Every structure is written in C-alpha cells, then in structure tokens.
mmCIF file of C-alpha atoms in Angstrom:
data_model
loop_
_atom_site.group_PDB
_atom_site.id
_atom_site.type_symbol
_atom_site.label_atom_id
_atom_site.label_comp_id
_atom_site.label_asym_id
_atom_site.label_seq_id
_atom_site.Cartn_x
_atom_site.Cartn_y
_atom_site.Cartn_z
ATOM 1 C CA MET A 1 7.273 -54.831 -23.027
ATOM 2 C CA THR A 2 4.222 -56.992 -22.548
ATOM 3 C CA SER A 3 4.430 -60.152 -20.469
ATOM 4 C CA LEU A 4 3.921 -62.323 -23.557
ATOM 5 C CA ILE A 5 6.814 -60.681 -25.388
ATOM 6 C CA TRP A 6 8.974 -60.830 -22.242
ATOM 7 C CA SER A 7 8.269 -64.538 -21.750
ATOM 8 C CA LYS A 8 9.379 -65.267 -25.336
ATOM 9 C CA THR A 9 12.448 -63.067 -24.944
ATOM 10 C CA LYS A 10 13.298 -64.663 -21.606
ATOM 11 C CA LYS A 11 13.033 -68.126 -23.139
ATOM 12 C CA ARG A 12 15.438 -67.132 -25.910
ATOM 13 C CA LEU A 13 17.805 -65.557 -23.385
ATOM 14 C CA MET A 14 17.735 -68.602 -21.112
ATOM 15 C CA ASN A 15 18.480 -70.852 -24.101
ATOM 16 C CA LEU A 16 21.767 -68.960 -24.513
ATOM 17 C CA ILE A 17 22.849 -69.699 -20.925
ATOM 18 C CA CYS A 18 25.336 -72.568 -20.661
ATOM 19 C CA GLU A 19 23.645 -75.771 -19.558
ATOM 20 C CA PRO A 20 25.261 -76.112 -16.094
ATOM 21 C CA LEU A 21 23.965 -72.649 -15.154
ATOM 22 C CA GLN A 22 20.473 -72.751 -16.639
ATOM 23 C CA SER A 23 18.924 -73.855 -13.357
ATOM 24 C CA ARG A 24 20.954 -71.353 -11.312
ATOM 25 C CA ILE A 25 20.527 -68.136 -13.325
ATOM 26 C CA ASP A 26 17.231 -66.335 -13.693
ATOM 27 C CA PHE A 27 15.884 -62.983 -14.824
ATOM 28 C CA HIS A 28 12.803 -61.269 -13.423
ATOM 29 C CA VAL A 29 10.904 -58.234 -14.627
ATOM 30 C CA ILE A 30 9.000 -56.431 -11.909
ATOM 31 C CA ALA A 31 6.340 -53.795 -12.559
ATOM 32 C CA TYR A 32 5.139 -51.544 -9.797
ATOM 33 C CA ARG A 33 1.477 -51.639 -10.733
ATOM 34 C CA LYS A 34 0.417 -48.919 -8.319
ATOM 35 C CA ALA A 35 2.897 -46.473 -9.813
ATOM 36 C CA HIS A 36 1.198 -44.167 -12.294
ATOM 37 C CA ASP A 37 3.428 -45.359 -15.138
ATOM 38 C CA GLN A 38 3.984 -48.917 -13.825
ATOM 39 C CA MET A 39 7.717 -48.340 -13.661
ATOM 40 C CA GLY A 40 9.728 -51.163 -12.283
ATOM 41 C CA ARG A 41 12.958 -53.005 -12.493
ATOM 42 C CA ALA A 42 14.616 -56.031 -13.970
ATOM 43 C CA VAL A 43 16.861 -58.263 -11.901
ATOM 44 C CA MET A 44 19.366 -61.013 -12.515
ATOM 45 C CA THR A 45 19.615 -63.716 -9.882
ATOM 46 C CA VAL A 46 22.169 -66.426 -9.206
ATOM 47 C CA ASP A 47 20.948 -69.230 -6.967
ATOM 48 C CA LYS A 48 17.874 -67.072 -6.208
ATOM 49 C CA GLU A 49 20.093 -64.259 -4.888
ATOM 50 C CA GLU A 50 19.762 -60.917 -6.627
ATOM 51 C CA VAL A 51 23.111 -59.980 -8.174
ATOM 52 C CA PHE A 52 22.125 -57.155 -10.513
ATOM 53 C CA SER A 53 19.181 -54.765 -10.384
ATOM 54 C CA MET A 54 18.130 -52.484 -13.210
ATOM 55 C CA CYS A 55 15.646 -50.089 -11.626
ATOM 56 C CA SER A 56 14.016 -47.411 -13.759
ATOM 57 C CA ILE A 57 13.422 -45.076 -10.836
ATOM 58 C CA THR A 58 17.028 -45.286 -9.639
ATOM 59 C CA SER A 59 18.332 -44.806 -13.167
ATOM 60 C CA MET A 60 16.105 -41.794 -13.824
ATOM 61 C CA ARG A 61 17.118 -40.178 -10.521
ATOM 62 C CA GLU A 62 20.817 -40.712 -11.249
ATOM 63 C CA GLU A 63 20.364 -39.417 -14.784
ATOM 64 C CA TYR A 64 18.763 -36.242 -13.451
ATOM 65 C CA TYR A 65 21.671 -35.642 -11.048
ATOM 66 C CA ARG A 66 24.178 -36.376 -13.796
ATOM 67 C CA GLU A 67 22.453 -33.938 -16.160
ATOM 68 C CA GLU A 68 22.571 -31.219 -13.511
ATOM 69 C CA GLU A 69 26.259 -31.906 -12.938
ATOM 70 C CA ILE A 70 27.053 -31.698 -16.663
ATOM 71 C CA ARG A 71 24.922 -28.586 -17.112
ATOM 72 C CA GLY A 72 26.680 -26.938 -14.153
ATOM 73 C CA LYS A 73 30.149 -27.690 -15.528
ATOM 74 C CA ARG A 74 29.199 -26.353 -18.961
ATOM 75 C CA ASN A 75 27.191 -23.440 -17.601
ATOM 76 C CA GLU A 76 24.481 -24.237 -20.155
ATOM 77 C CA ASP A 77 21.105 -22.562 -20.581
ATOM 78 C CA GLU A 78 18.280 -24.864 -19.452
ATOM 79 C CA ARG A 79 15.908 -23.443 -22.069
ATOM 80 C CA ASP A 80 17.829 -24.744 -25.095
ATOM 81 C CA VAL A 81 16.090 -27.967 -26.144
ATOM 82 C CA LYS A 82 18.917 -29.222 -28.375
ATOM 83 C CA THR A 83 21.487 -28.760 -25.614
ATOM 84 C CA ASN A 84 19.196 -30.461 -23.089
ATOM 85 C CA LEU A 85 18.837 -33.484 -25.360
ATOM 86 C CA GLU A 86 22.615 -33.674 -25.818
ATOM 87 C CA ILE A 87 23.181 -33.464 -22.062
ATOM 88 C CA GLN A 88 20.530 -36.107 -21.422
ATOM 89 C CA ALA A 89 22.124 -38.471 -23.958
ATOM 90 C CA LEU A 90 25.577 -37.898 -22.453
ATOM 91 C CA ALA A 91 24.291 -38.514 -18.913
ATOM 92 C CA HIS A 92 22.517 -41.689 -20.036
ATOM 93 C CA GLU A 93 25.674 -42.990 -21.746
ATOM 94 C CA GLN A 94 27.741 -42.303 -18.623
ATOM 95 C CA LEU A 95 25.280 -44.248 -16.477
ATOM 96 C CA LEU A 96 25.299 -47.226 -18.839
ATOM 97 C CA HIS A 97 29.096 -47.206 -18.797
ATOM 98 C CA GLU A 98 28.964 -47.303 -14.997
ATOM 99 C CA GLY A 99 26.456 -50.162 -15.012
ATOM 100 C CA ILE A 100 23.402 -48.172 -13.923
ATOM 101 C CA TYR A 101 20.518 -49.427 -16.051
ATOM 102 C CA ALA A 102 16.801 -48.814 -16.185
ATOM 103 C CA ARG A 103 14.406 -51.639 -16.895
ATOM 104 C CA TYR A 104 13.933 -50.405 -20.463
ATOM 105 C CA ASP A 105 17.737 -50.452 -20.941
ATOM 106 C CA PHE A 106 17.702 -54.114 -19.923
ATOM 107 C CA PHE A 107 15.117 -54.921 -22.605
ATOM 108 C CA SER A 108 17.108 -53.047 -25.231
ATOM 109 C CA VAL A 109 20.400 -54.748 -24.319
ATOM 110 C CA VAL A 110 18.796 -58.203 -24.211
ATOM 111 C CA ASP A 111 17.164 -57.713 -27.626
ATOM 112 C CA ASP A 112 20.494 -56.650 -29.142
ATOM 113 C CA TYR A 113 22.311 -59.443 -27.299
ATOM 114 C CA ILE A 114 20.045 -62.179 -28.607
ATOM 115 C CA GLN A 115 20.388 -60.957 -32.184
ATOM 116 C CA SER A 116 24.162 -60.391 -32.186
ATOM 117 C CA PRO A 117 26.847 -62.891 -33.121
ATOM 118 C CA ILE A 118 29.067 -64.020 -30.257
ATOM 119 C CA SER A 119 32.158 -62.580 -31.969
ATOM 120 C CA GLU A 120 30.613 -59.113 -31.721
ATOM 121 C CA LEU A 121 29.474 -59.630 -28.125
ATOM 122 C CA LEU A 122 32.985 -60.618 -27.035
ATOM 123 C CA LYS A 123 34.226 -57.154 -28.057
ATOM 124 C CA SER A 124 31.541 -55.187 -26.211
ATOM 125 C CA ASP A 125 32.339 -52.650 -23.491
ATOM 126 C CA ASP A 126 28.801 -52.802 -22.062
ATOM 127 C CA VAL A 127 28.723 -54.200 -18.513
ATOM 128 C CA LEU A 128 25.467 -56.083 -18.998
ATOM 129 C CA VAL A 129 26.582 -57.551 -22.320
ATOM 130 C CA LYS A 130 29.835 -58.731 -20.703
ATOM 131 C CA ALA A 131 27.883 -60.261 -17.818
ATOM 132 C CA LEU A 132 25.581 -62.118 -20.196
ATOM 133 C CA THR A 133 28.556 -63.220 -22.289
ATOM 134 C CA MET A 134 30.139 -64.837 -19.230
ATOM 135 C CA LEU A 135 27.073 -67.096 -19.059
ATOM 136 C CA ASP A 136 26.693 -67.738 -22.781
ATOM 137 C CA ARG A 137 26.869 -71.340 -24.009
ATOM 138 C CA ARG A 138 28.541 -70.110 -27.215
ATOM 139 C CA VAL A 139 31.622 -69.103 -25.203
ATOM 140 C CA GLY A 140 34.014 -72.022 -24.880
ATOM 141 C CA LYS A 141 36.539 -72.981 -22.253
ATOM 142 C CA ARG A 142 39.502 -71.679 -24.232
ATOM 143 C CA THR A 143 37.901 -68.269 -24.537
ATOM 144 C CA LEU A 144 37.210 -68.282 -20.809
ATOM 145 C CA CYS A 145 40.869 -69.118 -20.183
ATOM 146 C CA ARG A 146 41.976 -66.186 -22.352
ATOM 147 C CA TRP A 147 39.895 -63.809 -20.195
ATOM 148 C CA LYS A 148 41.941 -64.628 -17.102
ATOM 149 C CA ASP A 149 44.498 -61.973 -18.041
ATOM 150 C CA PHE A 150 42.096 -59.043 -17.866
ATOM 151 C CA ILE A 151 39.147 -60.220 -15.743
ATOM 152 C CA GLN A 152 40.457 -58.295 -12.715
ATOM 153 C CA GLU A 153 39.859 -55.056 -14.636
ATOM 154 C CA GLU A 154 36.156 -55.831 -15.059
ATOM 155 C CA ARG A 155 33.257 -54.814 -12.840
ATOM 156 C CA PRO A 156 32.512 -57.045 -9.831
ATOM 157 C CA LEU A 157 29.407 -58.524 -11.513
ATOM 158 C CA VAL A 158 31.415 -59.648 -14.536
ATOM 159 C CA GLN A 159 34.159 -61.054 -12.280
ATOM 160 C CA ARG A 160 31.620 -62.945 -10.190
ATOM 161 C CA LEU A 161 29.937 -64.496 -13.221
ATOM 162 C CA TYR A 162 33.328 -65.365 -14.718
ATOM 163 C CA MET A 163 34.310 -67.201 -11.521
ATOM 164 C CA LEU A 164 30.948 -68.986 -11.458
ATOM 165 C CA ARG A 165 31.298 -70.036 -15.083
ATOM 166 C CA CYS A 166 34.851 -71.302 -14.525
ATOM 167 C CA GLU A 167 33.611 -73.239 -11.503
ATOM 168 C CA VAL A 168 30.841 -75.049 -13.402
ATOM 169 C CA GLU A 169 33.128 -75.684 -16.391
ATOM 170 C CA ASN A 170 35.829 -77.139 -14.075
ATOM 171 C CA ILE A 171 38.376 -74.563 -15.143
ATOM 172 C CA GLN A 172 40.883 -74.304 -12.339
ATOM 173 C CA ILE A 173 42.037 -70.778 -11.644
ATOM 174 C CA LYS A 174 45.446 -70.950 -10.012
ATOM 175 C CA HIS A 175 46.480 -68.464 -7.360
ATOM 176 C CA SER A 176 49.040 -66.923 -9.722
ATOM 177 C CA GLY A 177 46.193 -65.904 -12.036
ATOM 178 C CA GLU A 178 46.704 -68.781 -14.461
ATOM 179 C CA THR A 179 43.893 -71.015 -15.552
ATOM 180 C CA GLU A 180 44.012 -74.680 -16.273
ATOM 181 C CA LEU A 181 41.651 -76.696 -18.402
ATOM 182 C CA PRO A 182 40.445 -79.966 -16.860
ATOM 183 C CA TYR A 183 42.125 -82.146 -19.520
#
C-alpha cells in the first residue's frame, strides 16, 4: 500500500474512532526500507504505547512453523503444490484466529472494516475487527453494556480496549461484572 493510499485509509479509519479516543489511539505503518522487499509492520498505539503489532516477518516465520507442524501431523508430501497451498491457507487462518497478523493482513482487515456495516462487524470472530469495534463511534453505550457478559472470554487486547472505551464513555463496571450507564 502506498503512503498516499495509507494516509487516506488511516483518515477514514480514524474517523470511525469514537471522539473521546481519537487523540489517544493511533495507527502506524512501518516499512523496513533496507530490507530487500521493504517488509515491515503495522502497530496500534494507545496513549503512544504500542498495544498491538502486526509484523510481516514474525507472521511469515510463524506461518512457516505452523505449516511444518501441519505437514508433519498429516505426513504430507512436500512436492504436491495443491496440498502445500491448502496447508499454507490453513496455517494462515490459524494465525489470524490467534491474533498473529502480518502488515498486509492489517491492510486487508482495515479495508473490509471500513466498508462493512457495524451490524456485521459486531458478529465478527476476528481479533483485530473486535479490537477496532471496541473503538468504533457507531457502537453505543448500550451495546458496550451488553458485552460485559462475555468480554472476559476475549483476547487481552479486546478486553483492554473495552475497558478503555467504558472509561471514556463513563460506563461504570461494577466488581460483580455488571455495568452501569451514567444516567
């Protein structure tokens, strides 16, 4: 993604962040220019602290190890192209489910996120989509209150952003797990 396209995409993404968090949340795309393919990473920051990193190199390394693990369990022939593609797709899906993203995955998720209706986003199982949804201005206080029942089952990033959103929206989370609207 070129810097011009990223700057437009970032602007659209930031416009979806709820107003109290717009100055506290940021996204950065980093390219390692000296790398032969200029691989890099994308990061999400809260109050200038990195909370989520989507590094292409890390993702590719983990995908390789995952492919080898799957191939070993299946005892598959490495020369079969179709099987290799299936294993690669399965490994990639497993990593996304675990929240291990490459920079290009970030771009893909953000593009889909921006174009999707909030009702569809609320049903997503994708960690990054859930994280972005926690910050989305289209999500109201009542919806946030309904999430209290299952937020403990989510990944730490999603939990952290949920707590941050509740804090800025003045939604009191009681010790018993109940939430209370400020009115």
